[in-house]
Amino acid sequence: MLSLILFLVVVLLLGTVALIVWPILGHGSEYVPNSEEIRWLRSTSVVQDEKGRKAFGRATLERRGGLNVLKLFGSHYEMGYQHGALLRDEIQRGAVPFYGRPTENLAPFKHMNKVMRVLLAKYFDWKIYRPLLKCSPRQYLAEVKGLADGSGLSFADVFRGNMLSDLNMNLIKVLEKKALKQGGTDGCTSFAAFGNATVDGSLIMGRNTDYTGGGLWDRYQTVVFYEPEDGHKFVSVSSAGLIKCNSCMNEKGICLGAHFLFLDDTKADGVSFTFLEMEIMKKAGSVEDAIAVVSQNPRAGAFAFLIVDGKANEAAVIEASANHVGVRRPEDGVIWETNMATTEPILSADVLLRNGIGKNPIARFERMRMLIHENKGKITPELAAQFMGDHMDMCSDSLRPAGGIISQVSNLTSVVFRPSNFDFWVADGLSPVCNNAYRGFNLMEELADGYGTAKPTMLEPNEYVKTPDYTALRKYYEAMVSFTVPPTDENAALAHLEEAIALRPQEALYRRLTARMLLRRARAADAAEHLRRALECVQSPSERAQAHLLLGFANDLLGRRNDAVQCYQDALNVPSSGKNGVLSAVNPFVLADAKRFAQAAFSSDDAKKIEVSFEIIAKHDL
């Protein structure tokens, strides 16, 4: 009997080890093309001319300003291999390895112990990534494999690196309570205007991609021109190693902007929205074609697309979950989208709206509505660039560096499209990239192997960049990168925050975030001073309540229990203005924590768990 028990224990241990070691996502070898194509690609070398332009067979890479400009041709495996070979170093240093190991690099997972991180990584592989893999169209897996082979990364890391949004979408369902408290990492703002809304009647589209990965994605931003052998030619503005078409336009004049939605109607065994973007670019010649691609495919995750047709002056927002698709049409020549449900089939699944939170996407939605309607009939590409770099915070009715503004600190790609003549402009610089000048291109001229330039050749950024506030924002960006990009350095992050405060002492956000970091480090007295100063600044009611709450934490850690209780009561007493709904309401998690810690003192163990979010998406910010 004892021998049988020992045998079963050994089998169980070996089985556990096998599950941990076994490559759940495989090596991608089943997606490679014929041996002749493989042999040709592996025998081809990257060559560089005297101007620094690189070539790999027909594919080319050059730098224009701070942008990589990549031109790819052929089968999906071939285009992936070209991409990987020409941007090998940038891919290895960029966003893909960072996204490809979420339990090691992303909060809250990276704060867990090593065993938990390993087990959670395997859980994600089994429950989310593997079902996604099984439902992915073979040609796009061939492109992922080509990228891996060309860049020297593993197939699994490149696949995961391109599926981070799908992981986050499915976590809202799998871990709804936890996901709700984390708030998520993905934002985006898009708009389109045409007819009477624009100066000349032509369609103008503005598009911001907001995503985690500042310091990685933005450093290797890449404009990719695709000439696939199985569909329309198109351009996608992304980053080295990513095949996401979050901001793209095809040769038929169809443009797409993709948006994360916080819905609980999700599943992993469907087609990733990343691959649906590719399908639309290759196959759609109209808005209705794009709607059909989304409607007729099994869908993973939850997302929205703003689709425009620059030739027909048509547009639509498509909102999709696993089981439903909603479509919203323009009103009087304008339409816009952020990250909240707006169509009837999808509204009931929106986790943020259902719980009375979501200041960030609601604020951006309302601000874009205001900008469009205040400037109706005046909209041009130049004005669109101003919209995308806007810093007005609807919650505090003031210009702010981060938070519920269109110009998110996590803005990694910003593009203005004029698809009637195939002009487009790409913001060139570090995040928020929408605060940089936009460099012009022309899709059809580039596809003709020319140097395509739009008219005007450049679009100027928003006036905010000329203010002292912007100088402080650059220090805030440096703090964010130090805190989030490996190897992380919290000391450097704190130092950069102090520099931002010195430049802009009246910005509550900088002081509040500094206080959070100080509380985690048991520097309660220093945190309390920043919070007292923060309460003197312009801010929203919810921010003010949060500052009182954090000051209560500091007082508890300093042993000043009576002062702490008063701070918690002050947080509960902050009035919410009813005129703007969620935007002027105090965050429910702030109120819940104020009630909780008024009853039981905040402890040093609690301090170690304080969230620090430079994107301003922690639970107290929602």
Coordinates of N, CA and C in Angstrom, one line a residue, residues 287-471:
V287 N -17.9 50.2 -45.4 CA -18.2 50.1 -44.0 C -19.0 48.8 -43.7
E288 N -19.9 48.5 -44.6 CA -20.7 47.3 -44.5 C -19.9 46.0 -44.6
D289 N -18.8 46.0 -45.4 CA -17.9 44.9 -45.4 C -17.2 44.7 -44.1
A290 N -16.8 45.8 -43.4 CA -16.2 45.7 -42.1 C -17.1 45.1 -41.1
I291 N -18.4 45.6 -41.1 CA -19.4 45.1 -40.2 C -19.6 43.6 -40.4
A292 N -19.6 43.2 -41.6 CA -19.8 41.7 -41.9 C -18.6 40.9 -41.4
V293 N -17.4 41.4 -41.5 CA -16.2 40.7 -41.0 C -16.4 40.4 -39.5
V294 N -16.8 41.5 -38.7 CA -17.0 41.3 -37.3 C -18.2 40.4 -37.0
S295 N -19.3 40.6 -37.6 CA -20.5 39.9 -37.3 C -20.4 38.4 -37.6
Q296 N -19.7 38.0 -38.7 CA -19.7 36.7 -39.2 C -18.6 35.8 -38.6
N297 N -17.7 36.3 -37.8 CA -16.6 35.6 -37.2 C -16.9 35.3 -35.7
P298 N -16.5 34.2 -35.1 CA -16.6 34.0 -33.7 C -15.6 34.9 -33.0
R299 N -16.0 35.7 -32.0 CA -15.1 36.7 -31.5 C -14.6 36.4 -30.1
A300 N -13.4 36.7 -29.8 CA -12.8 36.6 -28.5 C -12.8 38.0 -27.9
G301 N -12.9 38.2 -26.6 CA -12.8 39.5 -26.0 C -13.9 40.4 -26.3
A302 N -13.7 41.7 -26.1 CA -14.7 42.7 -26.2 C -14.1 44.0 -26.7
F303 N -14.6 44.6 -27.7 CA -13.9 45.7 -28.4 C -14.9 46.5 -29.2
A304 N -14.3 47.6 -29.7 CA -15.1 48.5 -30.6 C -14.1 48.9 -31.7
F305 N -14.7 49.1 -32.9 CA -13.9 49.6 -34.1 C -14.7 50.9 -34.6
L306 N -13.9 52.0 -34.8 CA -14.5 53.1 -35.6 C -14.0 52.8 -37.0
I307 N -14.9 52.6 -37.9 CA -14.6 52.3 -39.3 C -15.1 53.5 -40.1
V308 N -14.2 53.9 -41.1 CA -14.6 55.0 -42.0 C -14.3 54.6 -43.4
D309 N -15.1 55.2 -44.3 CA -14.9 55.0 -45.8 C -14.7 56.4 -46.3
G310 N -13.4 56.7 -46.7 CA -13.1 58.1 -47.1 C -13.6 58.4 -48.5
K311 N -13.9 57.4 -49.3 CA -14.4 57.6 -50.7 C -15.9 57.9 -50.6
A312 N -16.6 57.2 -49.8 CA -18.1 57.3 -49.8 C -18.5 58.3 -48.7
N313 N -17.6 58.8 -47.9 CA -18.0 59.7 -46.7 C -19.0 58.9 -45.8
E314 N -18.6 57.8 -45.4 CA -19.4 57.0 -44.5 C -18.6 56.5 -43.3
A315 N -19.3 56.3 -42.2 CA -18.6 55.8 -41.0 C -19.5 55.1 -40.1
A316 N -19.0 54.3 -39.1 CA -19.8 53.6 -38.1 C -18.9 53.2 -37.0
V317 N -19.5 53.1 -35.8 CA -18.8 52.4 -34.7 C -19.4 51.0 -34.5
I318 N -18.5 50.0 -34.5 CA -19.0 48.6 -34.3 C -18.5 48.3 -32.9
E319 N -19.5 47.9 -32.0 CA -19.1 47.4 -30.7 C -19.5 46.0 -30.6
A320 N -18.5 45.2 -30.1 CA -18.7 43.7 -30.2 C -18.3 43.0 -28.9
S321 N -19.0 42.0 -28.5 CA -18.7 41.1 -27.4 C -18.7 39.7 -28.0
A322 N -18.6 38.7 -27.1 CA -18.6 37.3 -27.6 C -19.9 37.0 -28.3
N323 N -21.0 37.5 -27.8 CA -22.3 37.1 -28.3 C -23.2 38.2 -29.0
H324 N -22.7 39.4 -29.0 CA -23.5 40.5 -29.5 C -22.6 41.5 -30.3
V325 N -23.3 42.1 -31.3 CA -22.6 43.2 -32.1 C -23.6 44.4 -32.1
G326 N -23.1 45.5 -31.8 CA -23.9 46.7 -31.9 C -23.3 47.7 -32.9
V327 N -24.1 48.5 -33.6 CA -23.6 49.4 -34.6 C -24.2 50.8 -34.4
R328 N -23.3 51.8 -34.3 CA -23.8 53.2 -34.1 C -23.4 54.0 -35.4
R329 N -24.3 54.7 -35.9 CA -24.0 55.5 -37.1 C -23.7 57.0 -36.8
P330 N -23.1 57.7 -37.7 CA -22.9 59.2 -37.4 C -24.2 60.0 -37.3
E331 N -24.0 61.1 -36.6 CA -25.1 62.0 -36.5 C -24.6 63.4 -37.1
D332 N -25.3 63.8 -38.1 CA -24.9 65.1 -38.8 C -23.4 65.1 -39.1
G333 N -22.9 64.0 -39.6 CA -21.5 64.0 -40.1 C -20.4 63.9 -39.1
V334 N -20.8 63.5 -37.9 CA -19.7 63.3 -36.8 C -20.0 62.0 -36.1
I335 N -18.9 61.4 -35.6 CA -19.0 60.2 -34.8 C -17.7 60.1 -34.0
W336 N -17.8 59.5 -32.8 CA -16.6 59.4 -32.0 C -16.7 58.2 -31.0
E337 N -15.6 57.7 -30.5 CA -15.6 56.5 -29.6 C -14.5 56.6 -28.6
T338 N -14.7 56.1 -27.4 CA -13.6 55.9 -26.4 C -13.6 54.4 -26.0
N339 N -13.9 54.2 -24.7 CA -13.8 52.8 -24.2 C -15.0 52.4 -23.3
M340 N -16.2 52.9 -23.7 CA -17.4 52.5 -23.0 C -18.5 52.1 -24.0
A341 N -19.4 51.3 -23.6 CA -20.4 50.8 -24.5 C -21.4 52.0 -24.8
T342 N -21.9 52.0 -26.1 CA -22.8 53.1 -26.4 C -24.0 52.5 -27.2
T343 N -24.0 51.2 -27.5 CA -25.0 50.6 -28.4 C -25.9 49.7 -27.5
E344 N -27.1 49.6 -27.8 CA -28.1 48.8 -27.0 C -27.7 47.4 -26.7
P345 N -27.2 46.6 -27.7 CA -26.9 45.2 -27.4 C -25.8 45.0 -26.5
I346 N -24.9 46.1 -26.3 CA -23.7 45.9 -25.6 C -23.7 46.6 -24.2
L347 N -24.6 47.6 -24.0 CA -24.6 48.4 -22.8 C -24.7 47.5 -21.5
S348 N -25.6 46.5 -21.5 CA -25.8 45.7 -20.3 C -24.6 45.0 -19.8
A349 N -23.6 44.8 -20.8 CA -22.4 44.0 -20.4 C -21.3 44.9 -19.9
D350 N -21.4 46.2 -20.0 CA -20.3 47.1 -19.6 C -20.2 47.2 -18.1
V351 N -19.0 46.6 -17.6 CA -18.8 46.5 -16.2 C -18.6 47.9 -15.5
L352 N -18.0 48.8 -16.2 CA -17.7 50.1 -15.6 C -19.1 50.9 -15.5
L353 N -19.8 50.9 -16.5 CA -21.1 51.7 -16.5 C -22.1 51.1 -15.5
R354 N -22.1 49.7 -15.4 CA -23.0 49.1 -14.5 C -22.7 49.3 -13.1
N355 N -21.4 49.7 -12.8 CA -21.0 49.9 -11.4 C -20.9 51.4 -11.1
G356 N -21.3 52.3 -12.0 CA -21.2 53.7 -11.8 C -19.9 54.3 -11.7
I357 N -18.9 53.7 -12.5 CA -17.5 54.2 -12.5 C -17.1 54.3 -13.9
G358 N -15.8 54.6 -14.2 CA -15.4 54.8 -15.5 C -15.2 56.3 -15.9
K359 N -14.7 57.1 -15.0 CA -14.5 58.5 -15.2 C -13.6 58.7 -16.5
N360 N -12.6 58.0 -16.7 CA -11.6 58.2 -17.8 C -12.3 58.1 -19.1
P361 N -12.9 57.0 -19.5 CA -13.5 56.9 -20.8 C -14.7 57.9 -21.0
I362 N -15.4 58.1 -19.9 CA -16.6 59.0 -20.0 C -16.1 60.4 -20.3
A363 N -15.1 60.8 -19.5 CA -14.5 62.2 -19.7 C -14.0 62.4 -21.1
R364 N -13.3 61.4 -21.6 CA -12.8 61.6 -23.0 C -13.9 61.6 -24.0
F365 N -14.9 60.8 -23.8 CA -16.0 60.8 -24.7 C -16.7 62.2 -24.7
E366 N -17.0 62.7 -23.5 CA -17.7 64.0 -23.4 C -16.8 65.2 -24.0
R367 N -15.5 65.1 -23.7 CA -14.6 66.2 -24.2 C -14.6 66.1 -25.7
M368 N -14.5 64.9 -26.3 CA -14.5 64.9 -27.8 C -15.8 65.4 -28.4
R369 N -16.9 65.0 -27.7 CA -18.2 65.5 -28.2 C -18.1 67.1 -28.2
M370 N -17.6 67.7 -27.1 CA -17.6 69.1 -27.0 C -16.7 69.7 -28.1
L371 N -15.5 69.2 -28.3 CA -14.6 69.7 -29.3 C -15.2 69.6 -30.7
I372 N -15.8 68.5 -31.1 CA -16.4 68.4 -32.4 C -17.5 69.4 -32.6
H373 N -18.4 69.5 -31.6 CA -19.5 70.4 -31.8 C -19.2 71.9 -31.8
E374 N -18.2 72.2 -31.0 CA -17.7 73.6 -30.9 C -17.0 74.0 -32.2
N375 N -16.5 73.0 -32.9 CA -15.7 73.4 -34.1 C -16.4 72.8 -35.4
K376 N -17.6 72.6 -35.4 CA -18.3 72.0 -36.5 C -18.2 72.9 -37.7
G377 N -17.9 72.4 -38.9 CA -17.7 73.2 -40.1 C -16.3 73.8 -40.2
K378 N -15.5 73.6 -39.2 CA -14.1 74.2 -39.2 C -13.0 73.1 -39.2
I379 N -13.4 71.8 -39.1 CA -12.5 70.7 -38.9 C -11.6 70.5 -40.1
T380 N -10.3 70.5 -39.9 CA -9.3 70.2 -40.9 C -8.3 69.2 -40.2
P381 N -7.4 68.7 -41.0 CA -6.3 67.8 -40.4 C -5.6 68.5 -39.3
E382 N -5.3 69.8 -39.5 CA -4.6 70.6 -38.5 C -5.3 70.7 -37.2
L383 N -6.7 70.9 -37.3 CA -7.5 71.0 -36.1 C -7.6 69.6 -35.4
A384 N -7.7 68.6 -36.3 CA -7.8 67.2 -35.7 C -6.6 66.9 -34.8
A385 N -5.4 67.3 -35.2 CA -4.2 67.1 -34.4 C -4.3 67.8 -33.1
Q386 N -4.9 69.0 -33.1 CA -5.1 69.7 -31.9 C -6.1 69.0 -30.9
F387 N -7.1 68.4 -31.5 CA -8.1 67.6 -30.7 C -7.4 66.4 -30.0
M388 N -6.5 65.7 -30.8 CA -5.9 64.5 -30.3 C -4.9 64.8 -29.1
G389 N -4.4 66.0 -29.1 CA -3.5 66.4 -28.0 C -4.1 67.2 -26.9
D390 N -5.4 67.2 -26.8 CA -6.2 68.0 -25.9 C -5.9 67.6 -24.4
H391 N -5.8 68.6 -23.5 CA -5.5 68.3 -22.1 C -6.6 68.8 -21.1
M392 N -7.8 69.1 -21.6 CA -8.9 69.5 -20.8 C -9.5 68.3 -20.0
D393 N -9.5 68.5 -18.7 CA -10.1 67.4 -17.8 C -11.5 67.8 -17.5
M394 N -12.4 67.0 -17.9 CA -13.9 67.3 -17.7 C -14.3 67.1 -16.2
C395 N -13.5 66.4 -15.5 CA -13.8 66.1 -14.1 C -13.5 67.3 -13.2
S396 N -12.4 68.0 -13.5 CA -12.0 69.2 -12.7 C -12.1 70.5 -13.5
D397 N -12.6 70.4 -14.7 CA -12.8 71.6 -15.6 C -11.5 72.4 -15.6
S398 N -10.4 71.8 -15.9 CA -9.1 72.5 -15.9 C -8.1 71.7 -16.8
L399 N -7.1 72.3 -17.3 CA -6.0 71.7 -18.0 C -5.2 70.8 -17.1
R400 N -5.0 69.5 -17.4 CA -4.3 68.6 -16.6 C -3.2 67.8 -17.4
P401 N -2.2 67.3 -16.8 CA -1.2 66.6 -17.5 C -1.6 65.1 -17.8
A402 N -2.4 64.6 -17.0 CA -2.8 63.2 -17.1 C -4.2 63.0 -16.5
G403 N -4.7 61.8 -16.6 CA -6.0 61.5 -16.0 C -7.1 61.4 -17.1
G404 N -8.3 61.9 -16.8 CA -9.4 61.8 -17.8 C -9.3 62.8 -18.9
I405 N -8.2 62.8 -19.7 CA -8.0 63.7 -20.8 C -7.8 62.9 -22.1
I406 N -8.0 63.5 -23.2 CA -7.8 62.9 -24.5 C -6.3 62.5 -24.6
S407 N -5.4 63.4 -24.2 CA -4.0 63.2 -24.4 C -3.5 62.4 -23.2
Q408 N -3.8 61.1 -23.2 CA -3.4 60.2 -22.1 C -1.9 60.1 -22.0
V409 N -1.3 60.0 -20.8 CA 0.1 59.8 -20.7 C 0.6 58.5 -21.4
S410 N -0.4 57.6 -21.5 CA -0.1 56.3 -22.1 C -0.4 56.3 -23.6
N411 N -0.5 57.5 -24.2 CA -0.8 57.6 -25.7 C 0.5 57.2 -26.4
L412 N 0.4 56.1 -27.2 CA 1.6 55.6 -27.8 C 1.6 55.7 -29.3
T413 N 0.4 55.9 -29.9 CA 0.3 56.2 -31.3 C -0.8 57.2 -31.5
S414 N -0.6 58.2 -32.4 CA -1.6 59.2 -32.7 C -1.5 59.4 -34.2
V415 N -2.7 59.3 -34.9 CA -2.7 59.4 -36.4 C -3.9 60.3 -36.8
V416 N -3.7 61.1 -37.8 CA -4.8 61.8 -38.5 C -4.9 61.3 -39.9
F417 N -6.0 60.8 -40.3 CA -6.3 60.3 -41.6 C -7.1 61.2 -42.5
R418 N -6.8 61.4 -43.8 CA -7.7 62.0 -44.7 C -7.8 61.0 -45.9
P419 N -8.7 59.9 -45.8 CA -8.6 58.8 -46.7 C -9.1 59.2 -48.1
S420 N -9.8 60.3 -48.3 CA -10.2 60.7 -49.7 C -9.1 60.8 -50.6
N421 N -7.9 61.2 -50.2 CA -6.7 61.3 -51.0 C -5.6 60.5 -50.5
F422 N -5.8 59.7 -49.4 CA -4.9 58.7 -48.8 C -3.8 59.4 -48.0
D423 N -3.9 60.7 -47.7 CA -3.0 61.3 -46.8 C -3.2 60.9 -45.4
F424 N -2.1 60.8 -44.6 CA -2.2 60.5 -43.2 C -0.9 61.1 -42.5
W425 N -1.1 61.4 -41.2 CA 0.0 62.1 -40.5 C 0.2 61.3 -39.2
V426 N 1.4 61.0 -38.8 CA 1.7 60.2 -37.6 C 2.5 61.0 -36.6
A427 N 2.1 61.1 -35.4 CA 2.8 61.9 -34.4 C 4.1 61.2 -34.1
D428 N 5.2 62.0 -34.1 CA 6.5 61.5 -34.0 C 7.2 61.9 -32.7
G429 N 7.3 61.0 -31.8 CA 8.0 61.3 -30.5 C 7.6 60.4 -29.4
L430 N 8.0 60.7 -28.2 CA 7.7 59.9 -27.0 C 6.3 60.2 -26.5
S431 N 5.7 59.2 -25.7 CA 4.4 59.4 -25.2 C 4.3 60.5 -24.2
P432 N 3.2 61.2 -24.1 CA 2.1 61.1 -25.0 C 2.4 61.6 -26.4
V433 N 2.4 60.7 -27.4 CA 2.9 61.1 -28.7 C 2.1 62.1 -29.4
C434 N 0.8 62.3 -29.0 CA -0.1 63.3 -29.5 C 0.4 64.7 -29.2
N435 N 1.4 64.8 -28.3 CA 1.9 66.2 -28.0 C 3.1 66.5 -28.8
N436 N 3.4 65.7 -29.9 CA 4.5 66.0 -30.8 C 4.0 66.4 -32.2
A437 N 4.9 66.8 -33.0 CA 4.5 67.2 -34.4 C 4.1 65.9 -35.2
Y438 N 3.2 66.0 -36.1 CA 2.7 64.8 -36.9 C 3.4 64.9 -38.3
R439 N 4.0 63.8 -38.7 CA 4.7 63.7 -39.9 C 3.8 63.1 -41.0
G440 N 3.8 63.8 -42.2 CA 2.8 63.4 -43.2 C 3.3 62.3 -44.2
F441 N 2.4 61.4 -44.6 CA 2.7 60.3 -45.6 C 1.5 60.3 -46.6
N442 N 1.7 59.6 -47.7 CA 0.6 59.3 -48.6 C 0.6 57.8 -48.9
L443 N -0.4 57.1 -48.7 CA -0.4 55.7 -48.8 C -0.1 55.3 -50.2
M444 N -0.8 55.8 -51.2 CA -0.7 55.4 -52.6 C 0.7 55.7 -53.2
E445 N 1.3 56.8 -52.8 CA 2.6 57.1 -53.2 C 3.7 56.2 -52.6
E446 N 3.5 55.8 -51.4 CA 4.4 54.9 -50.7 C 4.3 53.5 -51.4
L447 N 3.0 53.1 -51.7 CA 2.9 51.8 -52.3 C 3.5 51.8 -53.7
A448 N 3.5 52.9 -54.4 CA 4.2 53.0 -55.7 C 5.7 53.1 -55.6
D449 N 6.2 52.7 -54.4 CA 7.6 52.7 -54.1 C 8.2 54.1 -54.1
G450 N 7.4 55.1 -53.8 CA 7.9 56.5 -53.8 C 8.0 56.9 -52.3
Y451 N 8.4 58.2 -52.2 CA 8.5 58.8 -50.9 C 7.2 59.7 -50.7
G452 N 6.2 59.1 -50.1 CA 4.9 59.8 -50.1 C 4.8 60.9 -49.0
T453 N 4.4 62.0 -49.4 CA 4.2 63.1 -48.5 C 2.8 63.7 -48.6
A454 N 2.3 64.0 -47.4 CA 0.9 64.6 -47.4 C 1.1 66.1 -47.4
K455 N 0.0 66.8 -47.7 CA -0.1 68.2 -47.7 C -1.1 68.7 -46.7
P456 N -0.7 69.4 -45.6 CA 0.7 69.9 -45.4 C 1.6 68.7 -45.0
T457 N 2.9 69.0 -45.0 CA 3.9 67.9 -44.7 C 3.9 67.6 -43.2
M458 N 3.6 68.5 -42.4 CA 3.6 68.3 -40.9 C 2.4 69.0 -40.3
L459 N 1.9 68.4 -39.2 CA 0.8 69.1 -38.4 C 1.4 69.4 -37.1
E460 N 1.1 70.6 -36.6 CA 1.7 71.1 -35.3 C 0.9 70.5 -34.2
P461 N 1.6 70.3 -33.0 CA 0.9 69.7 -31.9 C 0.0 70.8 -31.1
N462 N -0.7 70.3 -30.2 CA -1.6 71.2 -29.3 C -0.7 72.3 -28.6
E463 N -1.3 73.4 -28.4 CA -0.6 74.5 -27.7 C -0.1 74.2 -26.3
Y464 N -0.6 73.1 -25.7 CA -0.2 72.8 -24.4 C 1.3 72.5 -24.3
V465 N 1.9 72.1 -25.4 CA 3.4 71.8 -25.4 C 4.2 73.1 -25.2
K466 N 3.6 74.2 -25.3 CA 4.4 75.5 -25.2 C 4.3 76.0 -23.7
T467 N 3.6 75.3 -22.8 CA 3.4 75.8 -21.5 C 4.4 75.1 -20.5
P468 N 4.7 75.7 -19.3 CA 5.6 75.1 -18.3 C 5.0 73.7 -17.9
D469 N 3.7 73.6 -18.0 CA 3.0 72.3 -17.5 C 3.6 71.1 -18.3
Y470 N 3.9 71.4 -19.6 CA 4.4 70.3 -20.5 C 5.8 69.9 -20.0
T471 N 6.6 70.8 -19.6 CA 8.0 70.5 -19.1 C 7.9 69.6 -17.9

